[in-house]
Structure formats: C-alpha cells, structure tokens
mmCIF file of C-alpha atoms in Angstrom:
data_model
loop_
_atom_site.group_PDB
_atom_site.id
_atom_site.type_symbol
_atom_site.label_atom_id
_atom_site.label_comp_id
_atom_site.label_asym_id
_atom_site.label_seq_id
_atom_site.Cartn_x
_atom_site.Cartn_y
_atom_site.Cartn_z
ATOM 1 C CA MET A 231 12.035 -29.643 9.752
ATOM 2 C CA LYS A 232 15.162 -27.566 10.482
ATOM 3 C CA ILE A 233 15.373 -24.864 7.849
ATOM 4 C CA ALA A 234 17.875 -22.075 7.188
ATOM 5 C CA GLN A 235 16.665 -18.986 5.321
ATOM 6 C CA ILE A 236 19.575 -16.907 3.970
ATOM 7 C CA ALA A 237 18.545 -13.363 3.057
ATOM 8 C CA PRO A 238 20.289 -10.471 1.286
ATOM 9 C CA LEU A 239 21.773 -7.825 3.551
ATOM 10 C CA ALA A 240 20.770 -4.702 1.625
ATOM 11 C CA GLU A 241 17.540 -4.397 3.626
ATOM 12 C CA ARG A 242 16.482 -5.768 6.981
ATOM 13 C CA VAL A 243 13.941 -8.602 7.086
ATOM 14 C CA PRO A 244 11.260 -7.336 6.718
ATOM 15 C CA PRO A 245 12.422 -4.087 5.099
ATOM 16 C CA LYS A 246 11.515 -0.756 6.620
ATOM 17 C CA LEU A 247 10.684 0.661 3.213
ATOM 18 C CA TYR A 248 11.305 -0.726 -0.286
ATOM 19 C CA GLY A 249 12.574 -4.295 -0.610
ATOM 20 C CA GLY A 250 10.696 -7.098 -2.333
ATOM 21 C CA THR A 251 13.058 -10.028 -1.756
ATOM 22 C CA GLU A 252 13.507 -9.342 1.950
ATOM 23 C CA ARG A 253 9.754 -8.971 2.370
ATOM 24 C CA ILE A 254 9.108 -12.367 0.801
ATOM 25 C CA VAL A 255 11.836 -13.963 2.926
ATOM 26 C CA SER A 256 10.134 -12.515 5.989
ATOM 27 C CA TYR A 257 6.669 -13.786 5.044
ATOM 28 C CA LEU A 258 8.033 -17.258 4.271
ATOM 29 C CA THR A 259 10.132 -17.434 7.444
ATOM 30 C CA GLU A 260 7.311 -16.395 9.757
ATOM 31 C CA GLU A 261 4.830 -18.783 8.146
ATOM 32 C CA LEU A 262 7.248 -21.715 8.478
ATOM 33 C CA VAL A 263 7.727 -20.837 12.149
ATOM 34 C CA ARG A 264 3.957 -20.607 12.586
ATOM 35 C CA GLN A 265 3.611 -24.092 11.141
ATOM 36 C CA GLY A 266 6.025 -25.450 13.752
ATOM 37 C CA HIS A 267 9.301 -25.735 11.852
ATOM 38 C CA GLU A 268 12.663 -24.805 13.390
ATOM 39 C CA VAL A 269 13.811 -21.879 11.287
ATOM 40 C CA THR A 270 17.021 -19.868 11.471
ATOM 41 C CA LEU A 271 17.152 -16.590 9.572
ATOM 42 C CA PHE A 272 20.540 -15.334 8.387
ATOM 43 C CA ALA A 273 20.074 -11.599 7.821
ATOM 44 C CA SER A 274 21.026 -8.142 9.068
ATOM 45 C CA GLY A 275 20.995 -7.657 12.836
ATOM 46 C CA ASP A 276 18.071 -5.220 12.808
ATOM 47 C CA SER A 277 15.765 -7.838 11.302
ATOM 48 C CA ILE A 278 12.567 -8.707 13.163
ATOM 49 C CA THR A 279 11.565 -12.368 13.291
ATOM 50 C CA ASP A 280 10.136 -15.155 15.428
ATOM 51 C CA ALA A 281 12.837 -17.434 13.998
ATOM 52 C CA LYS A 282 16.330 -17.658 15.443
ATOM 53 C CA LEU A 283 18.320 -14.741 13.996
ATOM 54 C CA VAL A 284 21.973 -14.998 12.972
ATOM 55 C CA SER A 285 23.252 -11.584 11.912
ATOM 56 C CA ALA A 286 26.109 -10.857 9.550
ATOM 57 C CA CYS A 287 26.009 -7.069 10.031
ATOM 58 C CA PRO A 288 24.367 -4.807 12.634
ATOM 59 C CA THR A 289 21.971 -3.014 10.291
ATOM 60 C CA ALA A 290 20.696 -3.218 6.718
ATOM 61 C CA LEU A 291 23.499 -2.183 4.380
ATOM 62 C CA ARG A 292 21.437 0.278 2.302
ATOM 63 C CA LEU A 293 20.560 2.283 5.397
ATOM 64 C CA ASP A 294 24.086 2.302 6.875
ATOM 65 C CA PRO A 295 26.065 5.298 5.517
ATOM 66 C CA ALA A 296 29.321 3.758 6.749
ATOM 67 C CA VAL A 297 29.022 0.833 4.335
ATOM 68 C CA LYS A 298 30.799 1.390 1.035
ATOM 69 C CA ASP A 299 31.249 -2.193 -0.143
ATOM 70 C CA PRO A 300 28.589 -4.865 0.551
ATOM 71 C CA LEU A 301 30.800 -7.807 -0.452
ATOM 72 C CA PRO A 302 32.761 -8.254 2.817
ATOM 73 C CA HIS A 303 29.511 -8.378 4.764
ATOM 74 C CA HIS A 304 28.137 -11.079 2.487
ATOM 75 C CA MET A 305 31.338 -13.068 2.922
ATOM 76 C CA ILE A 306 30.720 -12.985 6.686
ATOM 77 C CA LEU A 307 27.153 -14.122 6.015
ATOM 78 C CA LEU A 308 28.364 -17.116 4.015
ATOM 79 C CA GLU A 309 30.865 -18.112 6.687
ATOM 80 C CA GLU A 310 28.134 -17.979 9.329
ATOM 81 C CA VAL A 311 26.069 -20.340 7.160
ATOM 82 C CA ARG A 312 29.014 -22.674 6.518
ATOM 83 C CA ARG A 313 29.804 -23.012 10.219
ATOM 84 C CA ARG A 314 26.226 -24.003 11.050
ATOM 85 C CA ALA A 315 25.253 -25.896 7.896
ATOM 86 C CA SER A 316 25.183 -29.332 9.521
ATOM 87 C CA ASP A 317 22.502 -28.117 11.953
ATOM 88 C CA PHE A 318 19.893 -27.984 9.172
ATOM 89 C CA ASP A 319 17.827 -30.313 7.024
ATOM 90 C CA VAL A 320 17.835 -27.791 4.176
ATOM 91 C CA LEU A 321 19.468 -24.461 3.306
ATOM 92 C CA HIS A 322 17.354 -21.964 1.368
ATOM 93 C CA PHE A 323 19.344 -19.140 -0.255
ATOM 94 C CA HIS A 324 17.905 -15.859 -1.553
ATOM 95 C CA ILE A 325 21.233 -14.142 -2.395
ATOM 96 C CA ASP A 326 21.620 -14.861 -6.119
ATOM 97 C CA LEU A 327 24.975 -16.553 -6.749
ATOM 98 C CA LEU A 328 27.680 -15.740 -4.190
ATOM 99 C CA HIS A 329 27.245 -19.044 -2.358
ATOM 100 C CA TYR A 330 27.606 -21.419 -5.331
ATOM 101 C CA PRO A 331 31.304 -22.364 -4.905
ATOM 102 C CA MET A 332 30.576 -23.269 -1.282
ATOM 103 C CA LEU A 333 27.658 -25.599 -1.970
ATOM 104 C CA ALA A 334 29.724 -28.494 -3.301
ATOM 105 C CA HIS A 335 31.501 -28.712 0.070
ATOM 106 C CA LEU A 336 28.347 -28.812 2.212
ATOM 107 C CA ASN A 337 26.694 -32.145 2.839
ATOM 108 C CA VAL A 338 23.284 -30.519 3.215
ATOM 109 C CA PRO A 339 20.484 -30.120 0.628
ATOM 110 C CA ALA A 340 20.424 -26.546 -0.631
ATOM 111 C CA LEU A 341 17.998 -24.559 -2.724
ATOM 112 C CA THR A 342 18.303 -21.132 -4.342
ATOM 113 C CA THR A 343 15.356 -18.926 -5.247
ATOM 114 C CA LEU A 344 16.277 -16.525 -8.038
ATOM 115 C CA HIS A 345 14.496 -13.233 -7.377
ATOM 116 C CA GLY A 346 15.958 -11.070 -10.142
ATOM 117 C CA ARG A 347 16.106 -10.809 -13.912
ATOM 118 C CA LEU A 348 18.059 -13.558 -15.663
ATOM 119 C CA ASP A 349 18.517 -12.073 -19.130
ATOM 120 C CA LEU A 350 21.842 -10.383 -18.312
ATOM 121 C CA PRO A 351 24.711 -11.709 -20.490
ATOM 122 C CA ASP A 352 27.140 -12.225 -17.603
ATOM 123 C CA LEU A 353 24.803 -14.791 -16.060
ATOM 124 C CA GLN A 354 24.865 -17.215 -18.985
ATOM 125 C CA PRO A 355 28.424 -18.553 -18.494
ATOM 126 C CA PHE A 356 27.902 -18.696 -14.736
ATOM 127 C CA TYR A 357 24.849 -20.951 -14.870
ATOM 128 C CA ARG A 358 26.452 -23.103 -17.560
ATOM 129 C CA PHE A 359 29.357 -23.639 -15.151
ATOM 130 C CA PHE A 360 27.002 -24.549 -12.266
ATOM 131 C CA PRO A 361 24.162 -26.431 -14.003
ATOM 132 C CA ASN A 362 23.201 -28.879 -11.255
ATOM 133 C CA GLN A 363 22.287 -26.788 -8.213
ATOM 134 C CA PRO A 364 18.520 -26.848 -7.523
ATOM 135 C CA LEU A 365 16.897 -23.535 -8.463
ATOM 136 C CA VAL A 366 13.450 -22.048 -7.990
ATOM 137 C CA SER A 367 12.027 -19.443 -10.355
ATOM 138 C CA ILE A 368 9.372 -16.986 -9.216
ATOM 139 C CA SER A 369 7.606 -17.134 -12.579
ATOM 140 C CA ASP A 370 7.877 -19.318 -15.652
ATOM 141 C CA ASP A 371 8.735 -16.301 -17.796
ATOM 142 C CA GLN A 372 11.787 -15.634 -15.613
ATOM 143 C CA ARG A 373 13.317 -18.895 -16.875
ATOM 144 C CA LYS A 374 13.297 -18.047 -20.578
ATOM 145 C CA PRO A 375 16.867 -16.657 -20.924
ATOM 146 C CA MET A 376 18.518 -19.442 -18.919
ATOM 147 C CA PRO A 377 20.634 -22.293 -20.262
ATOM 148 C CA PRO A 378 19.669 -25.825 -19.149
ATOM 149 C CA VAL A 379 19.788 -25.877 -15.350
ATOM 150 C CA ASN A 380 18.234 -27.890 -12.534
ATOM 151 C CA TRP A 381 14.859 -26.234 -12.023
ATOM 152 C CA ALA A 382 13.336 -27.536 -8.802
ATOM 153 C CA GLY A 383 10.114 -25.606 -9.346
ATOM 154 C CA THR A 384 8.335 -22.322 -9.891
ATOM 155 C CA VAL A 385 6.900 -20.801 -6.715
ATOM 156 C CA TYR A 386 4.828 -17.666 -6.979
ATOM 157 C CA HIS A 387 5.144 -15.192 -4.120
ATOM 158 C CA GLY A 388 2.505 -15.087 -1.396
ATOM 159 C CA LEU A 389 1.354 -12.637 1.280
ATOM 160 C CA PRO A 390 -0.287 -13.085 4.678
ATOM 161 C CA ARG A 391 -4.038 -12.711 4.268
ATOM 162 C CA ASN A 392 -4.296 -9.848 6.769
ATOM 163 C CA VAL A 393 -1.181 -7.825 5.911
ATOM 164 C CA LEU A 394 -3.091 -5.706 3.373
ATOM 165 C CA PRO A 395 -6.804 -5.675 4.189
ATOM 166 C CA PHE A 396 -9.534 -5.621 1.576
ATOM 167 C CA THR A 397 -10.957 -2.175 0.757
ATOM 168 C CA ALA A 398 -14.428 -2.557 -0.705
ATOM 169 C CA LYS A 399 -14.822 1.127 -1.604
ATOM 170 C CA PRO A 400 -11.879 3.524 -2.027
ATOM 171 C CA GLU A 401 -12.181 6.759 -0.086
ATOM 172 C CA GLU A 402 -10.381 8.782 -2.763
ATOM 173 C CA ASP A 403 -10.377 9.072 -6.553
ATOM 174 C CA TYR A 404 -6.897 8.344 -7.958
ATOM 175 C CA VAL A 405 -4.826 5.647 -9.632
ATOM 176 C CA ALA A 406 -1.543 4.508 -8.098
ATOM 177 C CA PHE A 407 2.025 3.833 -9.202
ATOM 178 C CA LEU A 408 4.084 2.055 -6.544
ATOM 179 C CA GLY A 409 7.649 0.780 -6.746
ATOM 180 C CA ARG A 410 10.871 2.314 -7.970
ATOM 181 C CA ILE A 411 11.655 5.242 -10.249
ATOM 182 C CA SER A 412 13.572 3.603 -13.100
ATOM 183 C CA PRO A 413 13.385 3.475 -16.912
ATOM 184 C CA GLU A 414 12.176 -0.150 -16.978
ATOM 185 C CA LYS A 415 9.318 0.552 -14.535
ATOM 186 C CA ARG A 416 8.108 3.337 -16.875
ATOM 187 C CA PRO A 417 6.617 5.931 -14.527
ATOM 188 C CA ASP A 418 6.578 8.170 -17.588
ATOM 189 C CA ARG A 419 3.969 5.883 -19.119
ATOM 190 C CA ALA A 420 1.912 6.061 -15.924
ATOM 191 C CA ILE A 421 1.960 9.865 -16.055
ATOM 192 C CA GLU A 422 0.914 9.888 -19.718
ATOM 193 C CA ILE A 423 -1.861 7.348 -19.142
ATOM 194 C CA ALA A 424 -3.305 9.327 -16.233
ATOM 195 C CA GLY A 425 -3.092 12.575 -18.169
ATOM 196 C CA ARG A 426 -4.867 11.186 -21.216
ATOM 197 C CA ALA A 427 -7.524 9.494 -19.076
ATOM 198 C CA GLY A 428 -8.103 12.653 -17.049
ATOM 199 C CA VAL A 429 -7.521 10.997 -13.675
ATOM 200 C CA LYS A 430 -5.340 11.807 -10.691
ATOM 201 C CA LEU A 431 -2.133 9.797 -10.289
ATOM 202 C CA LYS A 432 -0.220 9.290 -7.044
ATOM 203 C CA ILE A 433 3.356 8.008 -7.350
ATOM 204 C CA ALA A 434 4.900 6.332 -4.301
ATOM 205 C CA ALA A 435 8.393 5.324 -5.310
ATOM 206 C CA LYS A 436 11.967 4.865 -4.229
ATOM 207 C CA ILE A 437 14.740 6.679 -6.122
ATOM 208 C CA ASP A 438 18.024 4.767 -6.163
ATOM 209 C CA ASN A 439 21.250 6.662 -6.751
ATOM 210 C CA ALA A 440 21.627 4.820 -10.053
ATOM 211 C CA ASP A 441 18.311 6.286 -11.209
ATOM 212 C CA ARG A 442 18.798 9.800 -9.843
ATOM 213 C CA GLU A 443 19.606 11.283 -13.255
ATOM 214 C CA TYR A 444 16.536 9.643 -14.813
ATOM 215 C CA TRP A 445 14.392 11.174 -12.069
ATOM 216 C CA GLU A 446 15.907 14.630 -12.402
ATOM 217 C CA THR A 447 15.912 14.822 -16.213
ATOM 218 C CA VAL A 448 12.781 12.852 -17.173
ATOM 219 C CA ILE A 449 10.288 12.133 -14.402
ATOM 220 C CA GLU A 450 10.581 15.129 -12.079
ATOM 221 C CA PRO A 451 9.907 17.610 -14.930
ATOM 222 C CA MET A 452 6.883 15.541 -15.989
ATOM 223 C CA VAL A 453 5.539 15.612 -12.424
ATOM 224 C CA ARG A 454 6.031 19.396 -12.199
ATOM 225 C CA GLU A 455 4.204 19.920 -15.481
ATOM 226 C CA SER A 456 1.283 17.621 -14.599
ATOM 227 C CA PRO A 457 -1.190 19.137 -12.105
ATOM 228 C CA ASN A 458 -2.968 15.777 -11.817
ATOM 229 C CA VAL A 459 0.195 13.984 -10.598
ATOM 230 C CA GLU A 460 1.352 13.843 -6.971
ATOM 231 C CA PHE A 461 4.764 12.411 -6.053
ATOM 232 C CA VAL A 462 4.465 10.858 -2.585
ATOM 233 C CA GLY A 463 7.975 9.392 -2.314
ATOM 234 C CA GLU A 464 9.022 6.106 -0.730
ATOM 235 C CA ILE A 465 6.404 4.722 1.664
ATOM 236 C CA SER A 466 6.476 2.205 4.508
ATOM 237 C CA GLU A 467 4.598 -1.079 4.768
ATOM 238 C CA GLN A 468 2.123 0.577 7.147
ATOM 239 C CA GLN A 469 1.330 3.289 4.589
ATOM 240 C CA LYS A 470 0.953 0.794 1.749
ATOM 241 C CA ALA A 471 -2.463 -0.536 2.783
ATOM 242 C CA SER A 472 -4.056 2.903 2.616
ATOM 243 C CA PHE A 473 -2.175 3.938 -0.519
ATOM 244 C CA LEU A 474 -3.156 0.851 -2.519
ATOM 245 C CA GLY A 475 -6.525 0.264 -0.902
ATOM 246 C CA ASN A 476 -7.814 3.738 -1.670
ATOM 247 C CA ALA A 477 -6.655 3.655 -5.295
ATOM 248 C CA ARG A 478 -9.159 2.888 -8.032
ATOM 249 C CA ALA A 479 -6.454 0.927 -9.861
ATOM 250 C CA LEU A 480 -2.730 0.210 -9.850
ATOM 251 C CA LEU A 481 -0.813 1.147 -12.984
ATOM 252 C CA PHE A 482 1.961 -1.331 -13.788
ATOM 253 C CA PRO A 483 3.284 -0.064 -17.143
ATOM 254 C CA ILE A 484 6.578 -1.979 -17.155
ATOM 255 C CA ASP A 485 8.956 -2.183 -20.106
ATOM 256 C CA TRP A 486 11.163 -5.108 -19.047
ATOM 257 C CA PRO A 487 10.911 -8.856 -18.258
ATOM 258 C CA GLU A 488 9.676 -8.405 -14.681
ATOM 259 C CA PRO A 489 10.349 -11.717 -12.852
ATOM 260 C CA PHE A 490 7.247 -11.385 -10.664
ATOM 261 C CA GLY A 491 6.070 -7.919 -9.632
ATOM 262 C CA LEU A 492 5.165 -8.150 -5.952
ATOM 263 C CA VAL A 493 3.168 -4.922 -6.058
ATOM 264 C CA MET A 494 0.614 -6.599 -8.322
ATOM 265 C CA ILE A 495 -0.469 -9.087 -5.655
ATOM 266 C CA GLU A 496 -0.220 -6.415 -2.950
ATOM 267 C CA ALA A 497 -2.794 -4.395 -4.899
ATOM 268 C CA MET A 498 -4.915 -7.509 -5.425
ATOM 269 C CA ALA A 499 -4.925 -8.169 -1.676
ATOM 270 C CA CYS A 500 -6.518 -4.728 -1.225
ATOM 271 C CA GLY A 501 -9.085 -5.485 -3.921
ATOM 272 C CA THR A 502 -7.459 -2.956 -6.246
ATOM 273 C CA PRO A 503 -7.404 -4.048 -9.898
ATOM 274 C CA VAL A 504 -4.125 -3.931 -11.814
ATOM 275 C CA ILE A 505 -3.666 -2.381 -15.245
ATOM 276 C CA ALA A 506 -0.443 -3.962 -16.527
ATOM 277 C CA PHE A 507 1.530 -4.041 -19.750
ATOM 278 C CA ARG A 508 2.141 -7.478 -21.272
ATOM 279 C CA ASN A 509 5.738 -8.017 -20.235
ATOM 280 C CA GLY A 510 7.570 -10.596 -18.130
ATOM 281 C CA SER A 511 5.410 -12.407 -15.582
ATOM 282 C CA VAL A 512 2.334 -10.216 -16.031
ATOM 283 C CA PRO A 513 0.233 -12.806 -17.968
ATOM 284 C CA GLU A 514 0.966 -15.379 -15.255
ATOM 285 C CA ILE A 515 0.004 -13.147 -12.338
ATOM 286 C CA ILE A 516 -2.993 -11.223 -13.672
ATOM 287 C CA ASP A 517 -6.207 -13.075 -14.488
ATOM 288 C CA HIS A 518 -7.294 -10.849 -17.350
ATOM 289 C CA GLY A 519 -10.773 -9.473 -16.811
ATOM 290 C CA ILE A 520 -10.893 -10.637 -13.185
ATOM 291 C CA SER A 521 -7.984 -9.275 -11.121
ATOM 292 C CA GLY A 522 -6.996 -6.697 -13.698
ATOM 293 C CA MET A 523 -6.468 -5.958 -17.357
ATOM 294 C CA ILE A 524 -3.425 -6.759 -19.477
ATOM 295 C CA VAL A 525 -2.833 -4.053 -22.088
ATOM 296 C CA GLU A 526 -0.567 -3.656 -25.086
ATOM 297 C CA ASP A 527 -0.048 0.099 -25.187
ATOM 298 C CA ILE A 528 -0.887 3.441 -23.637
ATOM 299 C CA SER A 529 -4.106 3.882 -25.632
ATOM 300 C CA SER A 530 -5.531 0.567 -24.425
ATOM 301 C CA ALA A 531 -4.558 1.422 -20.839
ATOM 302 C CA VAL A 532 -6.442 4.721 -21.110
ATOM 303 C CA SER A 533 -9.473 2.886 -22.467
ATOM 304 C CA VAL A 534 -9.396 0.327 -19.640
ATOM 305 C CA LEU A 535 -9.241 3.040 -16.959
ATOM 306 C CA LYS A 536 -12.628 4.205 -18.150
ATOM 307 C CA ARG A 537 -14.081 0.691 -17.616
ATOM 308 C CA LEU A 538 -12.940 -0.130 -14.092
ATOM 309 C CA ASP A 539 -16.493 -1.023 -13.058
ATOM 310 C CA GLU A 540 -16.000 -4.221 -15.078
ATOM 311 C CA LEU A 541 -13.541 -5.385 -12.395
ATOM 312 C CA PRO A 542 -15.429 -5.858 -9.083
ATOM 313 C CA ARG A 543 -13.045 -5.434 -6.175
ATOM 314 C CA GLN A 544 -14.405 -8.499 -4.383
ATOM 315 C CA ASN A 545 -13.362 -10.649 -7.360
ATOM 316 C CA VAL A 546 -9.877 -9.143 -7.228
ATOM 317 C CA ARG A 547 -9.520 -10.031 -3.547
ATOM 318 C CA GLU A 548 -10.869 -13.546 -4.117
ATOM 319 C CA THR A 549 -8.236 -14.116 -6.795
ATOM 320 C CA PHE A 550 -5.534 -13.104 -4.327
ATOM 321 C CA GLU A 551 -6.883 -15.507 -1.697
ATOM 322 C CA ARG A 552 -7.015 -18.350 -4.206
ATOM 323 C CA ARG A 553 -3.563 -17.912 -5.709
ATOM 324 C CA PHE A 554 -1.221 -15.710 -3.699
ATOM 325 C CA THR A 555 -1.389 -16.381 0.037
ATOM 326 C CA VAL A 556 1.662 -17.081 2.185
ATOM 327 C CA GLU A 557 0.196 -20.448 3.182
ATOM 328 C CA ARG A 558 0.249 -21.588 -0.445
ATOM 329 C CA MET A 559 3.799 -20.279 -0.922
ATOM 330 C CA ALA A 560 5.065 -22.056 2.196
ATOM 331 C CA GLU A 561 3.436 -25.361 1.216
ATOM 332 C CA ASP A 562 5.022 -25.137 -2.240
ATOM 333 C CA TYR A 563 8.455 -24.619 -0.720
ATOM 334 C CA LEU A 564 7.961 -27.384 1.847
ATOM 335 C CA SER A 565 7.166 -29.766 -0.987
ATOM 336 C CA ILE A 566 10.451 -28.852 -2.667
ATOM 337 C CA TYR A 567 12.391 -29.172 0.599
ATOM 338 C CA GLN A 568 11.008 -32.671 1.086
ATOM 339 C CA HIS A 569 12.028 -33.692 -2.429
ATOM 340 C CA LEU A 570 15.537 -32.384 -1.834
ATOM 341 C CA ILE A 571 15.887 -34.157 1.496
ATOM 342 C CA SER A 572 14.655 -37.426 0.005
ATOM 343 C CA GLY A 573 17.281 -37.146 -2.711
ATOM 344 C CA SER A 574 14.925 -36.574 -5.630
ATOM 345 C CA GLY A 575 15.605 -32.876 -6.031
ATOM 346 C CA SER A 576 17.091 -33.058 -9.542
ATOM 347 C CA THR A 577 13.905 -33.925 -11.429
ATOM 348 C CA HIS A 578 10.887 -33.107 -9.311
ATOM 349 C CA GLN A 579 7.861 -31.133 -10.404
ATOM 350 C CA ALA A 580 7.368 -27.429 -10.227
ATOM 351 C CA ALA A 581 5.707 -26.442 -7.016
ATOM 352 C CA ASN A 582 3.108 -23.911 -7.987
ATOM 353 C CA ASN A 583 -0.376 -25.257 -8.459
ATOM 354 C CA ASP A 584 -0.829 -23.747 -11.911
ATOM 355 C CA ASN A 585 2.256 -25.372 -13.447
ATOM 356 C CA LEU A 586 2.431 -28.944 -12.201
ATOM 357 C CA ASP A 587 3.645 -30.264 -15.548
ATOM 358 C CA LEU A 588 6.967 -28.396 -15.448
ATOM 359 C CA GLN A 589 9.963 -30.647 -14.764
ATOM 360 C CA GLY A 590 13.451 -29.843 -13.535
ATOM 361 C CA VAL A 591 16.214 -30.232 -16.116
ATOM 362 C CA ALA A 592 19.511 -31.713 -14.981
#
C-alpha cells in the first residue's frame, strides 16, 4: 500500500523533547515501513525516518527562533501534499483541520486523526460544515462534544514494545509527574498528593510560553516550598525510560477531557502503575486495579499511593503488551485504510479491538 503520513510541523518526527502527536506519527510510520508498505512522511526537514521524507520547512517550528508564524509553513506542507496526492492509495492527516477545503478536490481517499480536544466552541460550526470527511478519534470520550460526523473508527495509540523497557524493581523511591506545566494537567494536585502521602515527587515537564505565568505564580512557589518535590524540567525520549521506570507510580491528576494521555501507556510500558483522575479518556486507558487506579479526588489518590503493592508491575506491563503496542495500532489503521480504498469508508466499524460495535455516522 502507498501511504502518505502528514504530520504537524511544530516538532520534528519523532520530537527531540515534548510532542505526543509527532511521536505517534513516527511510531506509526516506522511500523508501516517495517511491514513493507511504501510510506512517505510529510514533516519538518530534521525528521528522522525510514520512510521517504518530504519536508515543508528545514527544522521543527517550535525550535526555530526565526519562525514567528507557523501558518505559511503549513500552507507549503499542504501544497507539497496536493502536488503528490495521486501517488498514494491513501492520505493520512494529523494536522487538525487546515487541509479540509483541499480534500474535496483530491481524488484520493483521505483520513484525519484528531489528536486534540474537541470541546472548543469554534470547532462546532467547522465540523457541521464538513460532516462527511472520515475521522478517527483516539478515544471514545474524545467524540462526546462533536456534532454528527463521519467517524471511521477509534484507534488507541500504541508504542514499540522495546522503546520503554520493563523495570521490574525501581532503583529509587519517588512518584513521577511527566508532561506539561498547565492548569488542566494539574501539577498542583500532584504536589499536594505527594505532600500528603509523604513521598518524593519528581516533575519532568515542559513549560510553554502560554503557561509561563501559571508556572511562575502557582507551581514554582509550590515547588520551592516543598522539600519533597524536585523539578527536573523537560526531558528527552532517552531520559524517559529511566524517569518512568524508576518511579513507583505515575501521577496523572488531570482536570480536563484528555483525549488520550500518551504518558499513561508510556508508564505502563515500564511497568509503572498509573494513578489517574477520572476525566476524559482515563477510564478507557486504565484497567482499574490492574494497570493503575482511577481516583475521584486528592484524598483517594493519597490512599492509593499507600497501596501500590496491590498493582504488580508485571501485570501493568502485560496490559500494555495486550492493548497498546504499535503493531496493534498499525493494524487498526490498515483496516481503516482498506475500508476507505474499497469505498466503504463512510460507515465502517471502529478499529480498536475494545469498541467493535461503534459505527461511523454520515
């Protein structure tokens, strides 16, 4: 199969540091290549891939200080795709919505995976205006705010089995917070939970410019006042295995409708159980009592931290291998591609193995 993967340009594929969407695009692209498909990756020029690379900018936009406006670069990306569209059996977009006006003029099956939150009011009129393009959600919960659209399936993210090795026994005694410093991720909750439980907390997190004030006025003072809290900063993929693998648990105290939460399955791959608040996709990703614990509030999270022996790390890893490998993700997407190519993409079943009764809505 000849497949185009169209990635965002904010980060390279795979990202050097933080970047969930680009990481998933990388895992999917490399697995499809491994399986023998002809894959072309449209991404920033510093991307690393075994697929054919078509670049729309020399380097990832977030790491290029000369870039002030990302839109022109994405317009170049779309034109590169348009010029080559007839070379492919299917086009797979990961760039939200910029490409929609172009799709009606391409005689090639196209699919869009929505990686972000969909409860923003500006999105409602947009998806009502474009109701027929095949879409993939990354969790069932992500779909809830959407008007009737053409859902081609739900495909949970997957990781290569060896990218984050299993750690049977952590070498240190701490709990981890990994991700981004922002109000919806609730690092403040993580700090309070660790303090009340009397455990050490390590925070490895990116600070976007948009969240700089939140860091400076809320989180940084809490870190300074908490001797049990260590702020590590943004870490690389190579550092992630040790950071997650040596943690006794991952705290995921979110306060928003998280579409997936890649860090949850990254922790699971290491055998590290996840303590997560019941929001967004959490009940779909965490097998309560096996790969982690789903909690309702800070008090229940503190209580669970004192019972981590109830969550054997081998069981956590086995859950990852059963549900969240890159092989499973690639097979789910290939099934959708085949439906699209055969012309049945408007009403076919959801791809993930746990939700085979979900149907697309035209």
